[in-house]
Short mmCIF file of C-alpha atoms in Angstrom, two decimals:
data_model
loop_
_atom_site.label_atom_id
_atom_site.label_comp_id
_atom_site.label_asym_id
_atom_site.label_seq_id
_atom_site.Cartn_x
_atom_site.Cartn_y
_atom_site.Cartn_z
CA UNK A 1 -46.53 -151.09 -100.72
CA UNK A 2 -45.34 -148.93 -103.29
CA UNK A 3 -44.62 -146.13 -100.76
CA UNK A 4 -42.29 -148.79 -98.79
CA UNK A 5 -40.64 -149.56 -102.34
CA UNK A 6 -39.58 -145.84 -103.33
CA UNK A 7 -38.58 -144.89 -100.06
CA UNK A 8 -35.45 -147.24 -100.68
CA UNK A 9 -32.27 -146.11 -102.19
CA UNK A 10 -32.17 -149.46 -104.50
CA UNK A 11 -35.64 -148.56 -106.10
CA UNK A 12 -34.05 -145.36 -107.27
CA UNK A 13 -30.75 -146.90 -108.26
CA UNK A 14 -32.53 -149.24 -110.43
CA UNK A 15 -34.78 -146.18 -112.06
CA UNK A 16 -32.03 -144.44 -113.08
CA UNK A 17 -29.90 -147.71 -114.20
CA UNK A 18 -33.09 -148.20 -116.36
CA UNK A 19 -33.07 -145.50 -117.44
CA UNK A 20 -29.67 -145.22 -118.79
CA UNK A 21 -29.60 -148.37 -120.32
CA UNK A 22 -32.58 -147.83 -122.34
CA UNK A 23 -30.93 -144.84 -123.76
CA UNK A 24 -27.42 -146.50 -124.65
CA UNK A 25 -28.83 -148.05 -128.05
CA UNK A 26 -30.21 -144.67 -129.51
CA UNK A 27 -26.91 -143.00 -128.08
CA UNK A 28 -24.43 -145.76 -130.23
CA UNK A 29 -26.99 -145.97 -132.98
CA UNK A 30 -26.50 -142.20 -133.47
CA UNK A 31 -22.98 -141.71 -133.03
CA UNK A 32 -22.40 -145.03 -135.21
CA UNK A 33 -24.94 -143.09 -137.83
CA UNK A 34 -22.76 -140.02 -137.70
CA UNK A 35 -19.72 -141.54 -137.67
CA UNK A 36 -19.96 -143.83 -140.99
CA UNK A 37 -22.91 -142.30 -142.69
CA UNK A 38 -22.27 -138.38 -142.11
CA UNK A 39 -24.87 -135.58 -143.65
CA UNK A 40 -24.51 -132.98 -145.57
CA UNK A 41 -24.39 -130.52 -142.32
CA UNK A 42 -22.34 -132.81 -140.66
CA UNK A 43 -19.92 -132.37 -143.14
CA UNK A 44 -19.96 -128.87 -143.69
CA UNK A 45 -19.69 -128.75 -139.85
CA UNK A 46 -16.52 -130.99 -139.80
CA UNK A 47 -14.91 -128.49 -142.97
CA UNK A 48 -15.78 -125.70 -140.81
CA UNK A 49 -13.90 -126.79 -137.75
CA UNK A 50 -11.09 -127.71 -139.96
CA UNK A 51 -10.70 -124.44 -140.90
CA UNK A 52 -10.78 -122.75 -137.65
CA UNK A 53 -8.32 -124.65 -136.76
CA UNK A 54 -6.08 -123.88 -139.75
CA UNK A 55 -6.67 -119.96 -138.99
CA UNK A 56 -5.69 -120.32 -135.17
CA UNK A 57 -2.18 -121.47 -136.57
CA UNK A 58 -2.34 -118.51 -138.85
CA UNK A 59 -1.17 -114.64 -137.24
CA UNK A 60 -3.84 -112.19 -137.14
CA UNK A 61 -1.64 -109.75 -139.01
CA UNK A 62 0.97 -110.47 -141.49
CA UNK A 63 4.06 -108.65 -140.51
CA UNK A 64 6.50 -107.28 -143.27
CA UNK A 65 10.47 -107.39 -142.77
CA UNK A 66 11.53 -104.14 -143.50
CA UNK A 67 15.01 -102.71 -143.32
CA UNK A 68 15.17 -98.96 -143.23
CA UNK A 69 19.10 -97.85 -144.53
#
């Protein structure tokens, strides 16, 4: 019987839907966690990207305006 069972594509449709659905309340637990109630890490993580960011917009080298007379 079970043989008959998994050898049909809605057995294995259902696994996986199963599947997925049990993970969806960890999944918005911890982004809902993250989101309003952020570590330390988390934090130093979000300052961090901040700053890469700012230094992307910022040249590598400074370049001086010189006029030679």
């Amino acid at each position: 019987a079970i043989y008959e069972v998994m050898g049909t594509a809605l057995f294995w449709a259902l696994l996986l839907a199963v599947i997925v659905v049990g993970m969806i309340p960890h999944f918005a637990a911890k982004a809902i966690r993250e989101h309003f109630m952020p570590n330390d890490i988390q934090i130093a993580r979000e300052m961090e990207k901040s700053q890469d960011s700012r230094d992307a917009n910022q040249p590598e080298v400074q370049m001086s305006t010189s006029t030679r007379a």
